[in-house]
XYZ file of N, CA and C in Angstrom:
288
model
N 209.079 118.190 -37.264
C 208.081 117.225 -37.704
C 208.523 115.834 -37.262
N 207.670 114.894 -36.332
C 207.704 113.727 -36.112
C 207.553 112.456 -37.140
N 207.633 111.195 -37.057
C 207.641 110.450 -38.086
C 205.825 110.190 -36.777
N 205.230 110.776 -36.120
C 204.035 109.756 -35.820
C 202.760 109.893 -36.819
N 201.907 109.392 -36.331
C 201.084 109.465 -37.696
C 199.768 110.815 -37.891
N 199.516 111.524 -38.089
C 198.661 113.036 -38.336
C 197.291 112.137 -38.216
N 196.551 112.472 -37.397
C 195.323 112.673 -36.993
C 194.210 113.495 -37.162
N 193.040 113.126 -37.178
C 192.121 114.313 -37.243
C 190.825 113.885 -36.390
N 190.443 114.978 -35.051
C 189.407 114.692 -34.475
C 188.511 115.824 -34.439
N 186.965 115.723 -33.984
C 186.501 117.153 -33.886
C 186.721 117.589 -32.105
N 186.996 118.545 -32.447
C 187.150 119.360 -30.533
C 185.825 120.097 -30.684
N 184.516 119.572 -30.074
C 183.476 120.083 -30.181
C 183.424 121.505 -29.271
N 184.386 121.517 -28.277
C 184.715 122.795 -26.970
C 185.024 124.005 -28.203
N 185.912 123.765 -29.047
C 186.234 124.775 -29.905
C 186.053 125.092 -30.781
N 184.760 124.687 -31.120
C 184.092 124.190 -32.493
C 185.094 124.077 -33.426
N 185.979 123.140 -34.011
C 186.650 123.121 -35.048
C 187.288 121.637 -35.121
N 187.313 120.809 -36.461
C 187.982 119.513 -36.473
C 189.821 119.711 -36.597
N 190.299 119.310 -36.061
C 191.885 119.099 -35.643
C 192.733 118.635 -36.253
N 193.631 118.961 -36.859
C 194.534 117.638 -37.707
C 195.638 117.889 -36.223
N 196.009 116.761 -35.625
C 196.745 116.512 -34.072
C 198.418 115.631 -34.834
N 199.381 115.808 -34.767
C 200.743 115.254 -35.059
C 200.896 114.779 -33.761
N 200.250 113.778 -32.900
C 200.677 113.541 -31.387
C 199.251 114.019 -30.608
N 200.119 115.094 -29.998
C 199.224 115.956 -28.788
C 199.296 117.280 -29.313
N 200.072 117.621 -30.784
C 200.289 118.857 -31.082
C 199.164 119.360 -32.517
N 198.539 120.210 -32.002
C 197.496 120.496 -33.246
C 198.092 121.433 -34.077
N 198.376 120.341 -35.514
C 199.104 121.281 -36.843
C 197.882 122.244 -37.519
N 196.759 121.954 -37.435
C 196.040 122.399 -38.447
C 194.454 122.344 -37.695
N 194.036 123.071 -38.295
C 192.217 123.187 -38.179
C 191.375 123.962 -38.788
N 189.665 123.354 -38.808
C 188.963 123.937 -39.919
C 188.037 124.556 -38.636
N 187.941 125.807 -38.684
C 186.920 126.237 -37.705
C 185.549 126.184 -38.068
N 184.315 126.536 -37.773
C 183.244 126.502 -37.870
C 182.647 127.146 -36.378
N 181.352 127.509 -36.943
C 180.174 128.205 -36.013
C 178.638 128.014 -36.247
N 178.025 127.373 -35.087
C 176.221 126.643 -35.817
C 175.610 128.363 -36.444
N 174.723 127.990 -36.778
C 173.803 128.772 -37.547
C 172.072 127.969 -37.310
N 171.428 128.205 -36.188
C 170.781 127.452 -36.052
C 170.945 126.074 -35.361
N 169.881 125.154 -35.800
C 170.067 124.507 -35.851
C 170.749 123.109 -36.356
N 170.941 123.030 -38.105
C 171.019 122.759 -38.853
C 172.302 122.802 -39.427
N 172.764 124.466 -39.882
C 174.101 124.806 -40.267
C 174.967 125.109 -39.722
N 176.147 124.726 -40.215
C 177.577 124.855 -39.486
C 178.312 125.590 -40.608
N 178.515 126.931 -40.213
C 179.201 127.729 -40.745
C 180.949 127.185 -40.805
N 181.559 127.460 -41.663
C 182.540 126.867 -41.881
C 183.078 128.149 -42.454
N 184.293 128.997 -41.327
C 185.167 129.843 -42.246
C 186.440 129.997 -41.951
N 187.762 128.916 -41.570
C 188.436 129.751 -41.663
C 189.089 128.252 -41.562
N 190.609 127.830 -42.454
C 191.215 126.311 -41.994
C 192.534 126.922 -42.571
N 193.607 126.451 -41.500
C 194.482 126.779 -41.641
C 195.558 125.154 -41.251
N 196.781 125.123 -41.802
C 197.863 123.950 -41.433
C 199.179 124.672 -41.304
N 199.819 124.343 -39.906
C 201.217 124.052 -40.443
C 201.750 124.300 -41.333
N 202.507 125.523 -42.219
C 203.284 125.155 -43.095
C 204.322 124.349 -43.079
N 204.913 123.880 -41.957
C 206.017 122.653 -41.993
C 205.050 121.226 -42.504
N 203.700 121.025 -42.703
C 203.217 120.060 -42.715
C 202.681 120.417 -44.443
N 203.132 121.615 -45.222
C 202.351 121.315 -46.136
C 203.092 120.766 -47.438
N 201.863 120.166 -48.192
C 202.549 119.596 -49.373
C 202.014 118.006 -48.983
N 201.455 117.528 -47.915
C 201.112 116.480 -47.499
C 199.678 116.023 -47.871
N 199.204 116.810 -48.431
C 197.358 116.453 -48.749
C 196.701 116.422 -47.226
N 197.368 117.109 -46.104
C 196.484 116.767 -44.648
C 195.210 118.150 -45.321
N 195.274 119.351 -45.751
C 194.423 120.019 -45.738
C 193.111 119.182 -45.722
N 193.291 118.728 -47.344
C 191.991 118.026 -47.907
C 191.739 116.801 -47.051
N 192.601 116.201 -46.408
C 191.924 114.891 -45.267
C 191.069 115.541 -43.988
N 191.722 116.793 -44.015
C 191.056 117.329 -42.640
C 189.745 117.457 -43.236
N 189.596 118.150 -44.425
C 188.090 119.159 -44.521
C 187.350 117.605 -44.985
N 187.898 116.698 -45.542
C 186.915 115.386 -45.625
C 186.414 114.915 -44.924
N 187.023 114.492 -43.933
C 186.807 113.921 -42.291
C 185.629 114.959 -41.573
N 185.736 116.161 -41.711
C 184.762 117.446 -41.274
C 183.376 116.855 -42.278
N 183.474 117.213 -43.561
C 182.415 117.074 -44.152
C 181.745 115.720 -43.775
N 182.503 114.631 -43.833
C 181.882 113.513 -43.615
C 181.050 113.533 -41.813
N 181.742 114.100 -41.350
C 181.502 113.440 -39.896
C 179.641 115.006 -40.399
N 179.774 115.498 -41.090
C 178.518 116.685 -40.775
C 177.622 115.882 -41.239
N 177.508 115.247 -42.065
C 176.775 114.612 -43.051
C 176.291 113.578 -42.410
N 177.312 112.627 -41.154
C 177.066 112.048 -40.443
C 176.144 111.976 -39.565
N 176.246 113.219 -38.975
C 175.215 114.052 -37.910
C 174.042 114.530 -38.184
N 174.018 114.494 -39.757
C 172.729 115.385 -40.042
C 172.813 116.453 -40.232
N 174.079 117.282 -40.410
C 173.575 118.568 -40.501
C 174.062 119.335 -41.815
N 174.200 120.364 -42.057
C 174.439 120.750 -43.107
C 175.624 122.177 -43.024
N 176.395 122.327 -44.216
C 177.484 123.204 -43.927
C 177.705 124.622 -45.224
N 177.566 125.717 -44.518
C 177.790 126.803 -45.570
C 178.970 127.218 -44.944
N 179.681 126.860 -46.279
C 181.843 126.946 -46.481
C 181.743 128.270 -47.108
N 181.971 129.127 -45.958
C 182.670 130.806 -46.044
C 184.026 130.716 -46.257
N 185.304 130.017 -46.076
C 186.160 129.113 -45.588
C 186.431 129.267 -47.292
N 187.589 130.372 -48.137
C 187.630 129.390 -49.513
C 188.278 128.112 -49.644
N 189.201 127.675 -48.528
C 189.301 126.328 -49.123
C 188.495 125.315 -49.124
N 187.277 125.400 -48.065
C 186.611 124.361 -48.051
C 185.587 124.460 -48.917
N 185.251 125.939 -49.353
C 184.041 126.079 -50.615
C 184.808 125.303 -52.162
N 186.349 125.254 -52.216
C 187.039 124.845 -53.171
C 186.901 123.400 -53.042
N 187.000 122.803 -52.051
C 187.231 121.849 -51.879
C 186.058 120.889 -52.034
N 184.763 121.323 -52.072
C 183.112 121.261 -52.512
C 182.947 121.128 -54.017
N 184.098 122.228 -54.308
C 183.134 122.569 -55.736
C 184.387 121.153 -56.817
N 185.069 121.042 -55.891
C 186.260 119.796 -56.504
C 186.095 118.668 -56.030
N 185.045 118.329 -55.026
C 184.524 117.092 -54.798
C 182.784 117.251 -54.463
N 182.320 116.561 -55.894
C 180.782 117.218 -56.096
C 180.183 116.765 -54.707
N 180.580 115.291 -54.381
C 179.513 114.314 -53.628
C 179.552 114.833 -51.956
N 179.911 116.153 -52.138
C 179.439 116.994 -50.808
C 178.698 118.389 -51.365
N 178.446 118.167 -52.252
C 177.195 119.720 -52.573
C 176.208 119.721 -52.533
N 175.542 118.268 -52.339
C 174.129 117.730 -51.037
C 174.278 118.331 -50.071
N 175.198 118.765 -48.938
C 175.236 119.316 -48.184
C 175.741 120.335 -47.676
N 176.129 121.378 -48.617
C 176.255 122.775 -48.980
C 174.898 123.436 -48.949
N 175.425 124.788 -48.360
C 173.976 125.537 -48.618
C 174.822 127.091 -49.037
């Protein structure tokens, strides 16, 4: 583990947002459209050398926000990110 600072971008090629330590991707929340509209969300995994850091929940925030951003909407197959919904209400506007 580096002292640089953990990142998070979406890699739209792989459908999934990134938590990046550098150039090295610790972590990611995958997803798959459903339409137009929904973005299936099932599967986020980190680094266990990185955990204990709260990056999970920055990653799936940064995801939710940037969907919400876009317009679209997200059904979290994914239990951490359905957990992570039902523990932060002000994304269950955009749950389906």
């Amino acid at each position: 583990m580096s002292d640089s600072p953990v990142n998070v971008v979406h890699n739209e090629d792989l459908q999934r947002y990134e938590l990046r330590d550098g150039d090295t991707v610790i972590g990611y929340t995958q997803y798959h459209p459903d339409g137009d509209v929904q973005l299936v969300f099932d599967h986020t995994e980190v680094d266990g050398a990185y955990s204990g850091q709260g990056l999970s929940g920055r990653l799936v925030r940064f995801a939710l926000d940037d969907v919400r951003e876009r317009g679209k909407r997200i059904v979290p197959i994914c239990p951490f990110v359905h957990s992570y919904i039902e523990k932060h209400p002000e994304y269950q506007d955009i749950a389906d």
